[in-house]
């Protein structure tokens, strides 16, 4: 049974709609790139576009299309895409305590619709407003808006991709989206160290199979950021007394 | 293996990845405050790793596209100025379009 609707829920839903708009603007170009990539691929259009609801992960979907077009084996294609999606395990762990307080049906839906953008929004909201009704309404609206936009925009990309002017570099949408997502999370010293180490290790490990360097970089960044947190908590940080 | 089967297998594995912690916590696994603080580092670490990889690595090789790098810096500066993902995204796209023609 869900939480009853309340003014708290409505306010949170309205806030989610406001917060999610910049992310939707960022999602649409990437989705269009994916839709266009499907039409250029050897993968059947219906199957390729179905990837948007079967997998629901832009980077991994693009990797599947790319691997198939490169004649990679099915095993490598699956392993690569799954490795890219391993980051969702970390988001799942971050949001699990919050989601555990929600009703089952909503929990299942929020688990399925867990994306980079949705996780970033829900985590940020959870830190500022711990109210369960508000949190559930916020998460449902934000995650559903992102997911449905992804679905629609990938289809649009397949339909309209050929009309995109040549001087618009659609390939830049992917790095740009992740940069715009990452920067707001770098808000204190531990998160800054986590980001720098994560990026550095991912680049240093670029020779690993595709996607593995992201997982290793992410884990290294988390460990480095945690080390900074522990160092700060222990009082060994000389700047701590000034805060 | 058919292309549809590849998508279905990746989709199923991804759903397991997305759901493992939600199920574990539902079964009584406790997330401590220390774990919560650690997990807050997931976003910056993983997103930065993906951003750096997509910006600087192509097919397993370093590939510095200077127009992309400059446009990324401009987008980052735009976020610091206006604190808006949408404005940053549009700024980045406009920048890369101009820079690509200039460089």
mmCIF file of C-alpha atoms in Angstrom:
data_model
loop_
_atom_site.group_PDB
_atom_site.id
_atom_site.type_symbol
_atom_site.label_atom_id
_atom_site.label_comp_id
_atom_site.label_asym_id
_atom_site.label_seq_id
_atom_site.Cartn_x
_atom_site.Cartn_y
_atom_site.Cartn_z
ATOM 1 C CA UNK A 1 0.000 0.000 0.000
ATOM 2 C CA UNK A 2 1.379 3.404 -0.913
ATOM 3 C CA UNK A 3 1.649 6.471 1.218
ATOM 4 C CA UNK A 4 -1.486 8.644 0.976
ATOM 5 C CA UNK A 5 -1.174 11.716 -1.198
ATOM 6 C CA UNK A 6 -0.463 14.853 0.783
ATOM 7 C CA UNK A 7 0.596 18.416 0.229
ATOM 8 C CA UNK A 8 4.089 17.267 1.216
ATOM 9 C CA UNK A 9 4.058 14.716 -1.613
ATOM 10 C CA UNK A 10 2.699 17.223 -4.097
ATOM 11 C CA UNK A 11 5.339 19.779 -3.162
ATOM 12 C CA UNK A 12 8.062 17.157 -3.520
ATOM 13 C CA UNK A 13 6.682 16.038 -6.885
ATOM 14 C CA UNK A 14 6.627 19.632 -8.110
ATOM 15 C CA UNK A 15 10.189 20.122 -6.901
ATOM 16 C CA UNK A 16 11.234 16.920 -8.688
ATOM 17 C CA UNK A 17 9.747 18.232 -11.927
ATOM 18 C CA UNK A 18 11.691 21.479 -11.539
ATOM 19 C CA UNK A 19 14.927 19.691 -10.643
ATOM 20 C CA UNK A 20 14.693 17.082 -13.374
ATOM 21 C CA UNK A 21 14.289 19.468 -16.313
ATOM 22 C CA UNK A 22 18.028 20.264 -16.698
ATOM 23 C CA UNK A 23 18.728 16.540 -16.602
ATOM 24 C CA UNK A 24 16.101 15.854 -19.256
ATOM 25 C CA UNK A 25 17.733 18.486 -21.459
ATOM 26 C CA UNK A 26 20.965 16.541 -20.976
ATOM 27 C CA UNK A 27 19.392 13.119 -21.541
ATOM 28 C CA UNK A 28 17.651 13.952 -24.821
ATOM 29 C CA UNK A 29 20.789 14.490 -26.977
ATOM 30 C CA UNK A 30 22.350 11.247 -25.713
ATOM 31 C CA UNK A 31 19.123 9.373 -26.375
ATOM 32 C CA UNK A 32 18.986 10.865 -29.867
ATOM 33 C CA UNK A 33 22.589 9.755 -30.428
ATOM 34 C CA UNK A 34 21.606 6.222 -29.384
ATOM 35 C CA UNK A 35 18.524 6.193 -31.590
ATOM 36 C CA UNK A 36 20.586 7.415 -34.530
ATOM 37 C CA UNK A 37 23.304 4.805 -33.782
ATOM 38 C CA UNK A 38 20.681 2.049 -33.926
ATOM 39 C CA UNK A 39 19.575 3.096 -37.396
ATOM 40 C CA UNK A 40 23.216 3.087 -38.566
ATOM 41 C CA UNK A 41 23.890 -0.320 -36.980
ATOM 42 C CA UNK A 42 23.417 -3.869 -38.267
ATOM 43 C CA UNK A 43 21.095 -4.431 -35.310
ATOM 44 C CA UNK A 44 17.399 -4.521 -36.219
ATOM 45 C CA UNK A 45 15.794 -1.153 -35.381
ATOM 46 C CA UNK A 46 13.037 -2.624 -33.212
ATOM 47 C CA UNK A 47 15.511 -4.725 -31.204
ATOM 48 C CA UNK A 48 17.980 -1.857 -30.846
ATOM 49 C CA UNK A 49 15.313 0.572 -29.686
ATOM 50 C CA UNK A 50 13.904 -2.072 -27.323
ATOM 51 C CA UNK A 51 17.258 -1.908 -25.565
ATOM 52 C CA UNK A 52 16.071 1.362 -24.053
ATOM 53 C CA UNK A 53 13.497 -0.423 -21.899
ATOM 54 C CA UNK A 54 15.267 -3.799 -21.616
ATOM 55 C CA UNK A 55 18.628 -2.418 -20.419
ATOM 56 C CA UNK A 56 17.871 1.247 -19.668
ATOM 57 C CA UNK A 57 21.483 2.401 -19.574
ATOM 58 C CA UNK A 58 22.777 4.744 -22.264
ATOM 59 C CA UNK A 59 26.484 3.942 -22.125
ATOM 60 C CA UNK A 60 25.943 0.177 -22.043
ATOM 61 C CA UNK A 61 23.356 0.307 -24.833
ATOM 62 C CA UNK A 62 25.805 2.205 -27.019
ATOM 63 C CA UNK A 63 28.483 -0.329 -26.097
ATOM 64 C CA UNK A 64 26.249 -3.245 -27.167
ATOM 65 C CA UNK A 65 25.559 -1.635 -30.541
ATOM 66 C CA UNK A 66 29.251 -0.830 -30.986
ATOM 67 C CA UNK A 67 30.357 -4.359 -30.013
ATOM 68 C CA UNK A 68 27.854 -6.030 -32.337
ATOM 69 C CA UNK A 69 28.901 -3.783 -35.219
ATOM 70 C CA UNK A 70 32.548 -4.658 -34.448
ATOM 71 C CA UNK A 71 31.738 -8.387 -34.665
ATOM 72 C CA UNK A 72 32.661 -8.917 -31.007
ATOM 73 C CA UNK A 73 31.534 -12.205 -29.468
ATOM 74 C CA UNK A 74 28.263 -12.316 -27.562
ATOM 75 C CA UNK A 75 30.161 -13.074 -24.342
ATOM 76 C CA UNK A 76 32.427 -10.054 -24.688
ATOM 77 C CA UNK A 77 29.487 -7.859 -25.671
ATOM 78 C CA UNK A 78 27.534 -8.922 -22.580
ATOM 79 C CA UNK A 79 30.562 -8.666 -20.280
ATOM 80 C CA UNK A 80 31.438 -5.194 -21.515
ATOM 81 C CA UNK A 81 27.922 -3.816 -21.156
ATOM 82 C CA UNK A 82 27.481 -5.416 -17.738
ATOM 83 C CA UNK A 83 30.789 -4.002 -16.497
ATOM 84 C CA UNK A 84 29.716 -0.536 -17.565
ATOM 85 C CA UNK A 85 26.497 -1.037 -15.619
ATOM 86 C CA UNK A 86 28.277 -2.220 -12.456
ATOM 87 C CA UNK A 87 28.177 1.368 -11.236
ATOM 88 C CA UNK A 88 24.446 0.861 -10.658
ATOM 89 C CA UNK A 89 25.375 -1.564 -7.854
ATOM 90 C CA UNK A 90 26.984 1.295 -6.009
ATOM 91 C CA UNK A 91 23.950 3.541 -6.526
ATOM 92 C CA UNK A 92 21.739 0.672 -5.379
ATOM 93 C CA UNK A 93 23.719 0.364 -2.164
ATOM 94 C CA UNK A 94 23.578 4.123 -1.633
ATOM 95 C CA UNK A 95 19.801 4.298 -2.077
ATOM 96 C CA UNK A 96 18.786 0.943 -0.549
ATOM 97 C CA UNK A 97 18.230 2.260 3.000
ATOM 98 C CA UNK A 98 15.909 4.937 1.621
ATOM 99 C CA UNK A 99 14.079 2.651 -0.808
ATOM 100 C CA UNK A 100 13.600 -0.003 1.904
ATOM 101 C CA UNK A 101 11.103 2.334 3.588
ATOM 102 C CA UNK A 102 8.892 2.497 0.488
ATOM 103 C CA UNK A 103 6.059 0.090 -0.526
ATOM 104 C CA UNK A 104 7.036 -2.943 -2.625
ATOM 105 C CA UNK A 105 5.527 -1.921 -5.982
ATOM 106 C CA UNK A 106 7.121 1.530 -5.861
ATOM 107 C CA UNK A 107 10.407 -0.033 -4.703
ATOM 108 C CA UNK A 108 10.444 -2.389 -7.703
ATOM 109 C CA UNK A 109 9.714 0.477 -10.099
ATOM 110 C CA UNK A 110 12.387 2.713 -8.566
ATOM 111 C CA UNK A 111 14.896 -0.138 -8.740
ATOM 112 C CA UNK A 112 14.182 -0.674 -12.440
ATOM 113 C CA UNK A 113 14.366 3.058 -13.196
ATOM 114 C CA UNK A 114 17.647 3.599 -11.306
ATOM 115 C CA UNK A 115 19.835 5.709 -13.602
ATOM 116 C CA UNK A 116 22.858 7.987 -13.145
ATOM 117 C CA UNK A 117 20.689 11.080 -13.297
ATOM 118 C CA UNK A 118 17.912 9.652 -11.125
ATOM 119 C CA UNK A 119 20.364 8.433 -8.486
ATOM 120 C CA UNK A 120 22.112 11.813 -8.375
ATOM 121 C CA UNK A 121 18.803 13.649 -7.917
ATOM 122 C CA UNK A 122 17.345 11.247 -5.346
ATOM 123 C CA UNK A 123 20.558 11.136 -3.295
ATOM 124 C CA UNK A 124 20.731 14.929 -3.227
ATOM 125 C CA UNK A 125 17.055 15.216 -2.221
ATOM 126 C CA UNK A 126 17.417 12.529 0.431
ATOM 127 C CA UNK A 127 20.171 14.532 2.121
ATOM 128 C CA UNK A 128 18.049 17.673 2.377
ATOM 129 C CA UNK A 129 14.595 16.180 3.079
ATOM 130 C CA UNK A 130 14.409 12.854 4.973
ATOM 131 C CA UNK A 131 10.569 12.779 4.949
ATOM 132 C CA UNK A 132 9.430 9.438 3.449
ATOM 133 C CA UNK A 133 6.332 10.738 1.672
ATOM 134 C CA UNK A 134 8.260 13.582 0.097
ATOM 135 C CA UNK A 135 11.147 11.291 -0.776
ATOM 136 C CA UNK A 136 8.923 8.719 -2.475
ATOM 137 C CA UNK A 137 7.022 11.323 -4.491
ATOM 138 C CA UNK A 138 10.267 13.013 -5.485
ATOM 139 C CA UNK A 139 11.935 9.735 -6.523
ATOM 140 C CA UNK A 140 8.919 8.472 -8.479
ATOM 141 C CA UNK A 141 8.511 11.692 -10.442
ATOM 142 C CA UNK A 142 12.222 12.223 -11.105
ATOM 143 C CA UNK A 143 13.029 8.629 -12.098
ATOM 144 C CA UNK A 144 9.879 8.167 -14.189
ATOM 145 C CA UNK A 145 10.458 11.450 -16.027
ATOM 146 C CA UNK A 146 14.038 10.499 -16.888
ATOM 147 C CA UNK A 147 13.111 6.974 -17.975
ATOM 148 C CA UNK A 148 10.142 7.958 -20.122
ATOM 149 C CA UNK A 149 12.127 10.782 -21.711
ATOM 150 C CA UNK A 150 14.891 8.304 -22.561
ATOM 151 C CA UNK A 151 12.403 5.971 -24.219
ATOM 152 C CA UNK A 152 10.724 8.675 -26.280
ATOM 153 C CA UNK A 153 13.954 10.444 -27.254
ATOM 154 C CA UNK A 154 15.646 7.264 -28.497
ATOM 155 C CA UNK A 155 12.709 6.705 -30.837
ATOM 156 C CA UNK A 156 12.941 10.348 -31.921
ATOM 157 C CA UNK A 157 16.647 9.860 -32.539
ATOM 158 C CA UNK A 158 15.948 6.930 -34.835
ATOM 159 C CA UNK A 159 13.271 8.908 -36.666
ATOM 160 C CA UNK A 160 15.059 12.253 -36.916
ATOM 161 C CA UNK A 161 18.737 11.358 -36.647
ATOM 162 C CA UNK A 162 19.458 11.786 -40.328
ATOM 163 C CA UNK A 163 18.243 15.392 -40.172
ATOM 164 C CA UNK A 164 20.769 16.468 -37.515
ATOM 165 C CA UNK A 165 23.126 19.098 -39.020
ATOM 166 C CA UNK A 166 26.691 17.884 -39.556
ATOM 167 C CA UNK A 167 28.200 20.754 -37.541
ATOM 168 C CA UNK A 168 26.542 19.525 -34.330
ATOM 169 C CA UNK A 169 28.943 17.073 -32.683
ATOM 170 C CA UNK A 170 26.433 14.643 -31.146
ATOM 171 C CA UNK A 171 29.220 12.342 -29.940
ATOM 172 C CA UNK A 172 30.165 15.035 -27.407
ATOM 173 C CA UNK A 173 26.811 14.550 -25.660
ATOM 174 C CA UNK A 174 28.053 11.513 -23.716
ATOM 175 C CA UNK A 175 31.124 13.076 -22.003
ATOM 176 C CA UNK A 176 29.265 16.349 -21.570
ATOM 177 C CA UNK A 177 26.373 14.636 -19.802
ATOM 178 C CA UNK A 178 28.657 12.905 -17.320
ATOM 179 C CA UNK A 179 30.680 16.085 -16.708
ATOM 180 C CA UNK A 180 27.512 18.019 -15.943
ATOM 181 C CA UNK A 181 26.434 15.210 -13.608
ATOM 182 C CA UNK A 182 29.802 14.868 -11.874
ATOM 183 C CA UNK A 183 30.653 18.481 -11.103
ATOM 184 C CA UNK A 184 27.788 19.145 -8.639
ATOM 185 C CA UNK A 185 28.825 16.075 -6.621
ATOM 186 C CA UNK A 186 32.328 17.484 -6.002
ATOM 187 C CA UNK A 187 31.238 19.581 -3.036
ATOM 188 C CA UNK A 188 33.809 18.888 -0.292
ATOM 189 C CA UNK A 189 37.341 17.588 0.089
ATOM 190 C CA UNK A 190 36.526 13.841 0.294
ATOM 191 C CA UNK A 191 34.262 14.012 -2.756
ATOM 192 C CA UNK A 192 36.838 16.071 -4.661
ATOM 193 C CA UNK A 193 39.562 13.511 -3.899
ATOM 194 C CA UNK A 194 37.165 10.706 -4.845
ATOM 195 C CA UNK A 195 36.478 12.388 -8.179
ATOM 196 C CA UNK A 196 40.105 13.141 -9.008
ATOM 197 C CA UNK A 197 41.343 9.678 -8.054
ATOM 198 C CA UNK A 198 38.403 8.024 -9.822
ATOM 199 C CA UNK A 199 39.143 9.909 -13.031
ATOM 200 C CA UNK A 200 42.916 9.415 -12.760
ATOM 201 C CA UNK A 201 42.763 5.680 -12.113
ATOM 202 C CA UNK A 202 40.173 5.177 -14.872
ATOM 203 C CA UNK A 203 42.563 6.864 -17.324
ATOM 204 C CA UNK A 204 45.603 4.968 -16.006
ATOM 205 C CA UNK A 205 43.720 1.683 -16.382
ATOM 206 C CA UNK A 206 42.497 2.464 -19.904
ATOM 207 C CA UNK A 207 44.155 -0.674 -21.308
ATOM 208 C CA UNK A 208 41.876 -2.967 -19.329
ATOM 209 C CA UNK A 209 38.873 -4.424 -21.189
ATOM 210 C CA UNK A 210 36.325 -1.735 -21.979
ATOM 211 C CA UNK A 211 34.382 -0.720 -18.896
ATOM 212 C CA UNK A 212 36.674 -2.373 -16.334
ATOM 213 C CA UNK A 213 38.719 0.804 -15.956
ATOM 214 C CA UNK A 214 35.562 2.687 -14.957
ATOM 215 C CA UNK A 215 34.725 0.161 -12.243
ATOM 216 C CA UNK A 216 38.305 0.118 -10.913
ATOM 217 C CA UNK A 217 38.578 3.910 -11.105
ATOM 218 C CA UNK A 218 35.289 4.285 -9.262
ATOM 219 C CA UNK A 219 36.334 1.896 -6.502
ATOM 220 C CA UNK A 220 39.741 3.585 -6.159
ATOM 221 C CA UNK A 221 38.054 6.980 -5.936
ATOM 222 C CA UNK A 222 35.693 5.775 -3.228
ATOM 223 C CA UNK A 223 38.583 4.325 -1.200
ATOM 224 C CA UNK A 224 40.610 7.529 -1.553
ATOM 225 C CA UNK A 225 37.672 9.695 -0.536
ATOM 226 C CA UNK A 226 36.963 7.436 2.432
ATOM 227 C CA UNK A 227 40.608 7.703 3.498
ATOM 228 C CA UNK A 228 40.242 11.489 3.519
ATOM 229 C CA UNK A 229 37.052 11.199 5.605
ATOM 230 C CA UNK A 230 38.813 8.963 8.157
ATOM 231 C CA UNK A 231 41.844 11.239 8.223
ATOM 232 C CA UNK A 232 39.614 14.240 8.847
ATOM 233 C CA UNK A 233 37.575 12.438 11.522
ATOM 234 C CA UNK A 234 40.721 11.357 13.376
ATOM 235 C CA UNK A 235 41.693 14.989 13.884
ATOM 236 C CA UNK A 236 44.964 14.568 12.068
ATOM 237 C CA UNK A 237 43.817 17.089 9.486
ATOM 238 C CA UNK A 238 45.429 20.386 10.520
ATOM 239 C CA UNK A 239 42.592 22.400 8.933
ATOM 240 C CA UNK A 240 39.876 20.601 10.899
ATOM 241 C CA UNK A 241 40.069 22.883 13.920
ATOM 242 C CA UNK A 242 39.325 25.874 11.701
ATOM 243 C CA UNK A 243 35.961 24.441 10.495
ATOM 244 C CA UNK B 1 23.321 -15.730 -29.782
ATOM 245 C CA UNK B 2 20.749 -13.377 -31.328
ATOM 246 C CA UNK B 3 20.945 -9.635 -30.838
ATOM 247 C CA UNK B 4 17.686 -9.683 -28.867
ATOM 248 C CA UNK B 5 19.100 -12.352 -26.538
ATOM 249 C CA UNK B 6 22.180 -10.193 -25.900
ATOM 250 C CA UNK B 7 19.974 -7.259 -24.895
ATOM 251 C CA UNK B 8 17.813 -9.515 -22.710
ATOM 252 C CA UNK B 9 20.799 -11.029 -20.890
ATOM 253 C CA UNK B 10 22.374 -7.614 -20.274
ATOM 254 C CA UNK B 11 18.977 -6.289 -19.149
ATOM 255 C CA UNK B 12 18.513 -9.146 -16.676
ATOM 256 C CA UNK B 13 22.042 -8.782 -15.288
ATOM 257 C CA UNK B 14 21.575 -5.026 -15.019
ATOM 258 C CA UNK B 15 18.335 -5.491 -13.104
ATOM 259 C CA UNK B 16 20.142 -7.787 -10.659
ATOM 260 C CA UNK B 17 22.896 -5.165 -10.290
ATOM 261 C CA UNK B 18 20.319 -2.433 -9.688
ATOM 262 C CA UNK B 19 18.354 -4.486 -7.187
ATOM 263 C CA UNK B 20 20.901 -6.379 -5.121
ATOM 264 C CA UNK B 21 21.280 -3.841 -2.318
ATOM 265 C CA UNK B 22 17.584 -2.968 -2.237
ATOM 266 C CA UNK B 23 16.780 -6.659 -1.732
ATOM 267 C CA UNK B 24 19.585 -7.127 0.813
ATOM 268 C CA UNK B 25 18.411 -4.209 2.936
ATOM 269 C CA UNK B 26 14.827 -5.490 2.658
ATOM 270 C CA UNK B 27 16.049 -8.799 4.115
ATOM 271 C CA UNK B 28 17.481 -7.046 7.151
ATOM 272 C CA UNK B 29 21.005 -6.157 6.098
ATOM 273 C CA UNK B 30 21.968 -3.008 7.998
ATOM 274 C CA UNK B 31 23.689 -0.051 6.369
ATOM 275 C CA UNK B 32 25.785 1.728 9.015
ATOM 276 C CA UNK B 33 26.449 5.506 9.123
ATOM 277 C CA UNK B 34 30.041 4.845 8.034
ATOM 278 C CA UNK B 35 28.770 2.914 5.023
ATOM 279 C CA UNK B 36 26.357 5.722 4.219
ATOM 280 C CA UNK B 37 29.172 8.294 4.262
ATOM 281 C CA UNK B 38 31.263 6.014 2.090
ATOM 282 C CA UNK B 39 28.428 5.493 -0.357
ATOM 283 C CA UNK B 40 28.050 9.259 -0.769
ATOM 284 C CA UNK B 41 31.418 9.084 -2.509
ATOM 285 C CA UNK B 42 30.003 6.768 -5.170
ATOM 286 C CA UNK B 43 28.583 9.616 -7.264
ATOM 287 C CA UNK B 44 31.734 11.752 -7.505
ATOM 288 C CA UNK B 45 34.063 8.767 -7.988
ATOM 289 C CA UNK B 46 32.089 6.842 -10.600
ATOM 290 C CA UNK B 47 30.725 9.819 -12.536
ATOM 291 C CA UNK B 48 34.194 11.418 -12.714
ATOM 292 C CA UNK B 49 35.674 8.121 -13.917
ATOM 293 C CA UNK B 50 33.055 7.835 -16.664
ATOM 294 C CA UNK B 51 33.442 11.505 -17.628
ATOM 295 C CA UNK B 52 37.237 11.252 -17.879
ATOM 296 C CA UNK B 53 37.045 7.988 -19.796
ATOM 297 C CA UNK B 54 34.514 9.279 -22.316
ATOM 298 C CA UNK B 55 36.436 12.537 -22.730
ATOM 299 C CA UNK B 56 39.998 11.232 -23.076
ATOM 300 C CA UNK B 57 39.817 7.560 -24.135
ATOM 301 C CA UNK B 58 38.620 6.209 -27.451
ATOM 302 C CA UNK B 59 38.899 2.514 -28.376
ATOM 303 C CA UNK B 60 41.347 1.959 -25.504
ATOM 304 C CA UNK B 61 43.705 4.760 -26.596
ATOM 305 C CA UNK B 62 44.199 8.293 -25.323
ATOM 306 C CA UNK B 63 42.472 10.605 -27.730
ATOM 307 C CA UNK B 64 42.661 14.244 -26.708
ATOM 308 C CA UNK B 65 40.125 16.165 -28.755
ATOM 309 C CA UNK B 66 41.070 19.705 -27.771
ATOM 310 C CA UNK B 67 37.742 21.151 -28.891
ATOM 311 C CA UNK B 68 36.002 18.673 -26.586
ATOM 312 C CA UNK B 69 38.390 19.434 -23.703
ATOM 313 C CA UNK B 70 37.919 23.184 -24.009
ATOM 314 C CA UNK B 71 34.171 22.837 -24.377
ATOM 315 C CA UNK B 72 34.120 20.608 -21.280
ATOM 316 C CA UNK B 73 36.004 23.273 -19.320
ATOM 317 C CA UNK B 74 33.581 25.924 -20.539
ATOM 318 C CA UNK B 75 30.625 23.736 -19.521
ATOM 319 C CA UNK B 76 32.193 23.201 -16.081
ATOM 320 C CA UNK B 77 32.794 26.926 -15.659
ATOM 321 C CA UNK B 78 29.221 27.540 -16.732
ATOM 322 C CA UNK B 79 27.950 25.212 -14.007
ATOM 323 C CA UNK B 80 30.071 26.991 -11.390
ATOM 324 C CA UNK B 81 28.628 30.313 -12.542
ATOM 325 C CA UNK B 82 24.925 29.452 -12.933
ATOM 326 C CA UNK B 83 24.539 26.134 -11.057
ATOM 327 C CA UNK B 84 22.289 24.815 -13.801
ATOM 328 C CA UNK B 85 22.799 21.507 -15.582
ATOM 329 C CA UNK B 86 20.668 22.602 -18.518
ATOM 330 C CA UNK B 87 22.575 25.846 -19.077
ATOM 331 C CA UNK B 88 25.890 23.986 -18.743
ATOM 332 C CA UNK B 89 24.785 21.392 -21.272
ATOM 333 C CA UNK B 90 23.652 23.945 -23.822
ATOM 334 C CA UNK B 91 26.795 26.040 -23.233
ATOM 335 C CA UNK B 92 28.972 22.981 -23.766
ATOM 336 C CA UNK B 93 27.229 22.103 -27.012
ATOM 337 C CA UNK B 94 27.455 25.637 -28.366
ATOM 338 C CA UNK B 95 31.131 25.780 -27.366
ATOM 339 C CA UNK B 96 32.014 22.481 -29.029
ATOM 340 C CA UNK B 97 30.208 23.477 -32.222
ATOM 341 C CA UNK B 98 32.154 26.758 -32.431
ATOM 342 C CA UNK B 99 35.494 25.260 -31.359
ATOM 343 C CA UNK B 100 35.228 22.334 -33.775
ATOM 344 C CA UNK B 101 34.899 24.788 -36.658
ATOM 345 C CA UNK B 102 37.797 26.941 -35.393
ATOM 346 C CA UNK B 103 40.325 24.178 -34.592
#
